[in-house]
Amino acid sequence: MLQAYWNLTGRPFDKSIKPQQLFMSNGFKELLSRLQYMKQHRGIMLISGQPGTGKTTALRAFVNELSELSFQSFYVPLATVNVLDFYRQLNQQLGGEPFHFKAKLFVSIQQNIKDLVGNNKKIPVIIFDEAHLLKNENFTELQIISNFNMDSTDPALIILAGQPHLGDRLMRPILKSFYQRISLKYHLLPLEKDEVQPFIEHHLKIKGCHQSPFSDNAIEAIFKNTAGVPRLVAALALNTMTLGMIQKSQTLTEEHVFQATHEL
């Protein structure tokens, strides 16, 4: 039975899943709603959440739906850099010339943003992933970079995504000024208890599996062992399915899940 599930159309919970096929948990839908708000108003947005809750996945879905006529996205994944490299990386992403001095890089970054908005009629969406790894001085520099017309306009949408302690860190006195300039903050929570089963069934259905092999007790055990973190739920569900196939089980039970937890 499980072998048939496994061989239908590929591996369930594939991270390359199309954005339109993503499971819409309550938290995920709320985050996308907040992103839509920021798309209209621009400024700086902070997204926090435990590893594996789907921050980057949500951003991928958001960017996928942006109109290419009105928006241009820039994804900056490298966070562990010094100030000069931070400027160079951002300038390169925006298509600026490779200057060596910070002052010229600053002018280039701001000018490229102005050109996108003024000449190309496009709003830049600049995403800093793993932002909890950014050095304090880079937050200060980002505050300066995002200051346009004496801090009276927000031509770009800047999104910072990172782990939960990022918010606490930004509230410290040394970064208080930057924290006050964040327009919207959202903390993405794991799946709720009653969302785990629909989450698993959703991903199985994408692969053509319309009947879940997991018992109610198995779903309960998956939630208890993952706290609802989607990445962990997916990994444990896959491990449990693999174990069930090896044991030629027809139904996956709480015992299968407990055995599979040792593989996480």
CSV table of C-alpha atoms in Angstrom, one decimal:
chain,number,residue,atom,x,y,z
A,1,MET,CA,0.0,0.0,0.0
A,2,LEU,CA,2.7,2.5,1.0
A,3,GLN,CA,4.8,1.5,-2.0
A,4,ALA,CA,2.0,2.5,-4.2
A,5,TYR,CA,1.8,5.9,-2.5
A,6,TRP,CA,5.5,6.4,-2.9
A,7,ASN,CA,5.7,5.6,-6.6
A,8,LEU,CA,2.7,7.6,-7.9
A,9,THR,CA,4.2,10.9,-9.1
A,10,GLY,CA,7.4,11.4,-7.0
A,11,ARG,CA,8.5,12.2,-3.5
A,12,PRO,CA,6.0,14.0,-1.3
A,13,PHE,CA,6.9,17.3,0.5
A,14,ASP,CA,9.3,18.3,-2.3
A,15,LYS,CA,10.7,21.7,-1.5
A,16,SER,CA,10.6,22.7,-5.1
A,17,ILE,CA,6.8,22.7,-5.0
A,18,LYS,CA,5.1,25.3,-7.1
A,19,PRO,CA,4.0,28.4,-5.1
A,20,GLN,CA,0.4,27.9,-6.1
A,21,GLN,CA,0.5,24.4,-4.6
A,22,LEU,CA,1.7,25.5,-1.1
A,23,PHE,CA,-0.4,24.6,1.9
A,24,MET,CA,-2.1,27.7,3.3
A,25,SER,CA,-2.0,27.5,7.0
A,26,ASN,CA,-3.5,30.2,9.1
A,27,GLY,CA,-0.1,31.7,9.8
A,28,PHE,CA,1.0,31.5,6.2
A,29,LYS,CA,-2.1,33.2,4.9
A,30,GLU,CA,-1.7,36.0,7.5
A,31,LEU,CA,1.9,36.5,6.4
A,32,LEU,CA,0.9,36.8,2.8
A,33,SER,CA,-1.8,39.2,3.7
A,34,ARG,CA,0.8,41.4,5.6
A,35,LEU,CA,3.1,41.2,2.6
A,36,GLN,CA,0.3,42.4,0.3
A,37,TYR,CA,-0.2,45.4,2.6
A,38,MET,CA,3.5,46.2,2.5
A,39,LYS,CA,3.5,45.9,-1.3
A,40,GLN,CA,1.2,48.9,-1.3
A,41,HIS,CA,2.8,51.0,1.4
A,42,ARG,CA,6.5,50.0,1.1
A,43,GLY,CA,9.1,50.6,3.9
A,44,ILE,CA,10.8,48.1,6.1
A,45,MET,CA,9.1,44.8,7.2
A,46,LEU,CA,10.5,42.3,9.7
A,47,ILE,CA,9.5,38.6,9.4
A,48,SER,CA,10.6,36.3,12.2
A,49,GLY,CA,10.1,32.6,12.9
A,50,GLN,CA,11.7,29.4,13.9
A,51,PRO,CA,13.8,27.6,11.3
A,52,GLY,CA,11.6,25.5,9.1
A,53,THR,CA,8.4,27.5,9.6
A,54,GLY,CA,8.3,28.6,6.0
A,55,LYS,CA,9.6,32.2,6.0
A,56,THR,CA,11.6,31.8,2.8
A,57,THR,CA,8.9,29.7,1.2
A,58,ALA,CA,6.3,32.5,1.9
A,59,LEU,CA,8.7,35.1,0.4
A,60,ARG,CA,9.1,32.9,-2.7
A,61,ALA,CA,5.3,32.7,-3.1
A,62,PHE,CA,5.0,36.4,-2.6
A,63,VAL,CA,7.7,37.3,-5.2
A,64,ASN,CA,6.2,34.8,-7.7
A,65,GLU,CA,3.0,36.8,-7.7
A,66,LEU,CA,4.6,40.2,-8.1
A,67,SER,CA,3.8,41.9,-11.4
A,68,GLU,CA,7.0,42.2,-13.5
A,69,LEU,CA,5.6,45.4,-14.9
A,70,SER,CA,5.4,47.1,-11.5
A,71,PHE,CA,7.9,45.4,-9.2
A,72,GLN,CA,11.5,44.1,-9.3
A,73,SER,CA,12.7,41.8,-6.6
A,74,PHE,CA,16.3,41.4,-5.2
A,75,TYR,CA,17.2,38.5,-3.0
A,76,VAL,CA,20.2,39.0,-0.7
A,77,PRO,CA,21.1,35.7,1.1
A,78,LEU,CA,24.6,36.4,2.3
A,79,ALA,CA,24.4,38.0,5.7
A,80,THR,CA,27.7,37.4,7.4
A,81,VAL,CA,29.7,40.2,5.8
A,82,ASN,CA,31.3,43.4,6.9
A,83,VAL,CA,29.9,46.9,6.0
A,84,LEU,CA,31.9,47.4,2.8
A,85,ASP,CA,30.9,43.9,1.5
A,86,PHE,CA,27.3,44.6,2.5
A,87,TYR,CA,27.4,47.7,0.3
A,88,ARG,CA,29.0,45.9,-2.5
A,89,GLN,CA,26.6,43.0,-2.4
A,90,LEU,CA,23.5,45.2,-2.4
A,91,ASN,CA,24.9,47.4,-5.1
A,92,GLN,CA,25.7,44.4,-7.3
A,93,GLN,CA,22.2,43.0,-6.8
A,94,LEU,CA,20.7,46.4,-7.9
A,95,GLY,CA,22.9,46.4,-11.0
A,96,GLY,CA,25.3,49.1,-9.9
A,97,GLU,CA,28.9,49.6,-11.1
A,98,PRO,CA,31.5,47.9,-9.0
A,99,PHE,CA,32.9,50.8,-7.0
A,100,HIS,CA,35.5,50.2,-4.3
A,101,PHE,CA,34.6,53.1,-1.9
A,102,LYS,CA,31.6,53.2,0.5
A,103,ALA,CA,30.6,56.7,-0.5
A,104,LYS,CA,30.3,55.9,-4.2
A,105,LEU,CA,28.5,52.6,-3.4
A,106,PHE,CA,26.0,54.5,-1.3
A,107,VAL,CA,25.3,56.9,-4.1
A,108,SER,CA,25.0,54.1,-6.6
A,109,ILE,CA,22.6,52.1,-4.4
A,110,GLN,CA,20.3,55.0,-3.9
A,111,GLN,CA,20.5,56.1,-7.5
A,112,ASN,CA,19.6,52.7,-8.8
A,113,ILE,CA,16.6,52.6,-6.5
A,114,LYS,CA,15.5,56.0,-7.7
A,115,ASP,CA,16.0,55.0,-11.3
A,116,LEU,CA,13.9,51.9,-10.9
A,117,VAL,CA,11.0,53.9,-9.4
A,118,GLY,CA,11.3,57.1,-11.4
A,119,ASN,CA,12.4,55.9,-14.8
A,120,ASN,CA,11.3,52.2,-15.0
A,121,LYS,CA,8.2,52.7,-12.9
A,122,LYS,CA,9.1,49.7,-10.8
A,123,ILE,CA,9.1,49.3,-7.0
A,124,PRO,CA,12.2,47.5,-5.7
A,125,VAL,CA,11.5,44.6,-3.3
A,126,ILE,CA,14.8,43.9,-1.5
A,127,ILE,CA,14.8,40.8,0.6
A,128,PHE,CA,17.5,40.1,3.2
A,129,ASP,CA,17.2,36.4,4.2
A,130,GLU,CA,18.9,35.0,7.4
A,131,ALA,CA,18.9,38.6,8.6
A,132,HIS,CA,19.6,37.6,12.2
A,133,LEU,CA,23.2,37.0,11.0
A,134,LEU,CA,23.7,40.6,9.9
A,135,LYS,CA,26.2,42.6,12.0
A,136,ASN,CA,24.8,45.6,14.0
A,137,GLU,CA,26.6,48.1,11.9
A,138,ASN,CA,24.9,46.8,8.8
A,139,PHE,CA,21.5,47.5,10.2
A,140,THR,CA,22.7,51.0,10.9
A,141,GLU,CA,23.9,51.3,7.3
A,142,LEU,CA,20.6,50.0,6.0
A,143,GLN,CA,18.8,52.7,7.9
A,144,ILE,CA,21.0,55.3,6.2
A,145,ILE,CA,20.5,53.7,2.7
A,146,SER,CA,16.7,53.7,3.1
A,147,ASN,CA,16.6,57.4,4.0
A,148,PHE,CA,15.2,59.2,1.0
A,149,ASN,CA,14.2,62.9,0.7
A,150,MET,CA,15.0,63.5,4.4
A,151,ASP,CA,13.3,60.3,5.4
A,152,SER,CA,10.0,61.5,4.0
A,153,THR,CA,9.4,58.8,1.3
A,154,ASP,CA,9.7,55.0,1.0
A,155,PRO,CA,10.5,54.2,-2.6
A,156,ALA,CA,11.4,50.5,-1.9
A,157,LEU,CA,10.0,47.6,0.1
A,158,ILE,CA,12.8,46.1,2.3
A,159,ILE,CA,12.1,42.8,3.9
A,160,LEU,CA,14.2,41.3,6.7
A,161,ALA,CA,13.6,37.6,7.4
A,162,GLY,CA,15.3,35.8,10.3
A,163,GLN,CA,15.0,33.7,13.4
A,164,PRO,CA,13.0,34.8,16.5
A,165,HIS,CA,15.8,36.4,18.4
A,166,LEU,CA,16.2,39.0,15.6
A,167,GLY,CA,13.3,41.0,16.9
A,168,ASP,CA,14.7,41.0,20.4
A,169,ARG,CA,18.1,42.0,19.1
A,170,LEU,CA,16.7,44.9,17.2
A,171,MET,CA,15.0,46.2,20.3
A,172,ARG,CA,18.3,46.8,22.0
A,173,PRO,CA,19.3,50.5,22.6
A,174,ILE,CA,22.1,50.3,20.0
A,175,LEU,CA,19.6,49.5,17.2
A,176,LYS,CA,16.6,51.3,18.7
A,177,SER,CA,16.6,53.9,15.9
A,178,PHE,CA,16.5,51.3,13.2
A,179,TYR,CA,13.8,49.3,15.0
A,180,GLN,CA,11.6,52.4,15.1
A,181,ARG,CA,11.7,52.6,11.4
A,182,ILE,CA,10.3,49.1,10.8
A,183,SER,CA,6.8,49.6,9.4
A,184,LEU,CA,5.4,46.2,10.1
A,185,LYS,CA,6.5,43.1,12.1
A,186,TYR,CA,5.2,39.6,11.8
A,187,HIS,CA,6.2,36.4,13.6
A,188,LEU,CA,5.3,33.3,11.7
A,189,LEU,CA,4.2,30.5,14.0
A,190,PRO,CA,4.4,26.7,13.3
A,191,LEU,CA,1.3,24.7,12.2
A,192,GLU,CA,-1.5,24.5,14.7
A,193,LYS,CA,-2.4,21.1,16.0
A,194,ASP,CA,-5.4,20.7,13.7
A,195,GLU,CA,-3.4,21.8,10.7
A,196,VAL,CA,-0.9,18.9,10.7
A,197,GLN,CA,-3.2,16.3,9.2
A,198,PRO,CA,-4.5,18.7,6.4
A,199,PHE,CA,-0.8,19.7,5.7
A,200,ILE,CA,0.2,16.1,5.2
A,201,GLU,CA,-2.8,15.1,3.2
A,202,HIS,CA,-2.4,18.2,1.0
A,203,HIS,CA,1.2,17.2,0.0
A,204,LEU,CA,0.1,13.6,-0.6
A,205,LYS,CA,-2.7,14.7,-2.8
A,206,ILE,CA,-0.3,16.8,-4.9
A,207,LYS,CA,1.5,13.5,-5.7
A,208,GLY,CA,-1.8,11.7,-6.5
A,209,CYS,CA,-2.4,10.1,-3.1
A,210,HIS,CA,-6.0,10.8,-2.1
A,211,GLN,CA,-6.1,8.6,1.0
A,212,SER,CA,-3.6,9.2,3.9
A,213,PRO,CA,-1.9,6.1,5.4
A,214,PHE,CA,-1.5,7.9,8.8
A,215,SER,CA,-3.8,7.0,11.7
A,216,ASP,CA,-5.2,9.7,14.0
A,217,ASN,CA,-2.7,8.6,16.7
A,218,ALA,CA,0.1,8.9,14.2
A,219,ILE,CA,-0.8,12.4,13.3
A,220,GLU,CA,-1.0,13.3,17.1
A,221,ALA,CA,2.5,11.8,17.5
A,222,ILE,CA,3.9,13.7,14.6
A,223,PHE,CA,2.6,17.0,16.1
A,224,LYS,CA,4.0,16.2,19.5
A,225,ASN,CA,7.5,15.4,18.1
A,226,THR,CA,7.7,18.4,15.8
A,227,ALA,CA,5.7,21.1,17.6
A,228,GLY,CA,4.1,21.7,14.2
A,229,VAL,CA,7.2,23.1,12.4
A,230,PRO,CA,6.4,22.3,8.8
A,231,ARG,CA,9.9,21.2,7.8
A,232,LEU,CA,10.1,18.8,10.7
A,233,VAL,CA,6.5,17.5,10.1
A,234,ALA,CA,7.4,16.8,6.4
A,235,ALA,CA,10.7,15.0,7.4
A,236,LEU,CA,9.0,12.9,10.1
A,237,ALA,CA,6.1,12.0,7.8
A,238,LEU,CA,8.6,10.9,5.1
A,239,ASN,CA,10.6,8.8,7.6
A,240,THR,CA,7.5,7.2,8.9
A,241,MET,CA,6.3,6.3,5.4
A,242,THR,CA,9.7,4.8,4.6
A,243,LEU,CA,9.6,2.8,7.8
A,244,GLY,CA,6.1,1.6,7.0
A,245,MET,CA,7.2,0.4,3.5
A,246,ILE,CA,10.2,-1.5,4.9
A,247,GLN,CA,7.9,-3.2,7.4
A,248,LYS,CA,5.1,-3.6,4.8
A,249,SER,CA,2.6,-2.0,7.0
A,250,GLN,CA,-0.8,-1.1,5.7
A,251,THR,CA,-1.5,1.7,8.2
A,252,LEU,CA,1.0,4.0,9.9
A,253,THR,CA,0.5,4.2,13.6
A,254,GLU,CA,1.9,6.0,16.6
A,255,GLU,CA,4.5,3.3,17.0
A,256,HIS,CA,5.8,3.9,13.5
A,257,VAL,CA,6.2,7.6,14.2
A,258,PHE,CA,8.1,7.0,17.4
A,259,GLN,CA,10.5,4.6,15.6
A,260,ALA,CA,10.9,7.1,12.8
A,261,THR,CA,11.8,10.0,15.2
A,262,HIS,CA,15.3,8.4,15.7
A,263,GLU,CA,16.0,9.2,12.0
A,264,LEU,CA,15.4,13.0,12.3
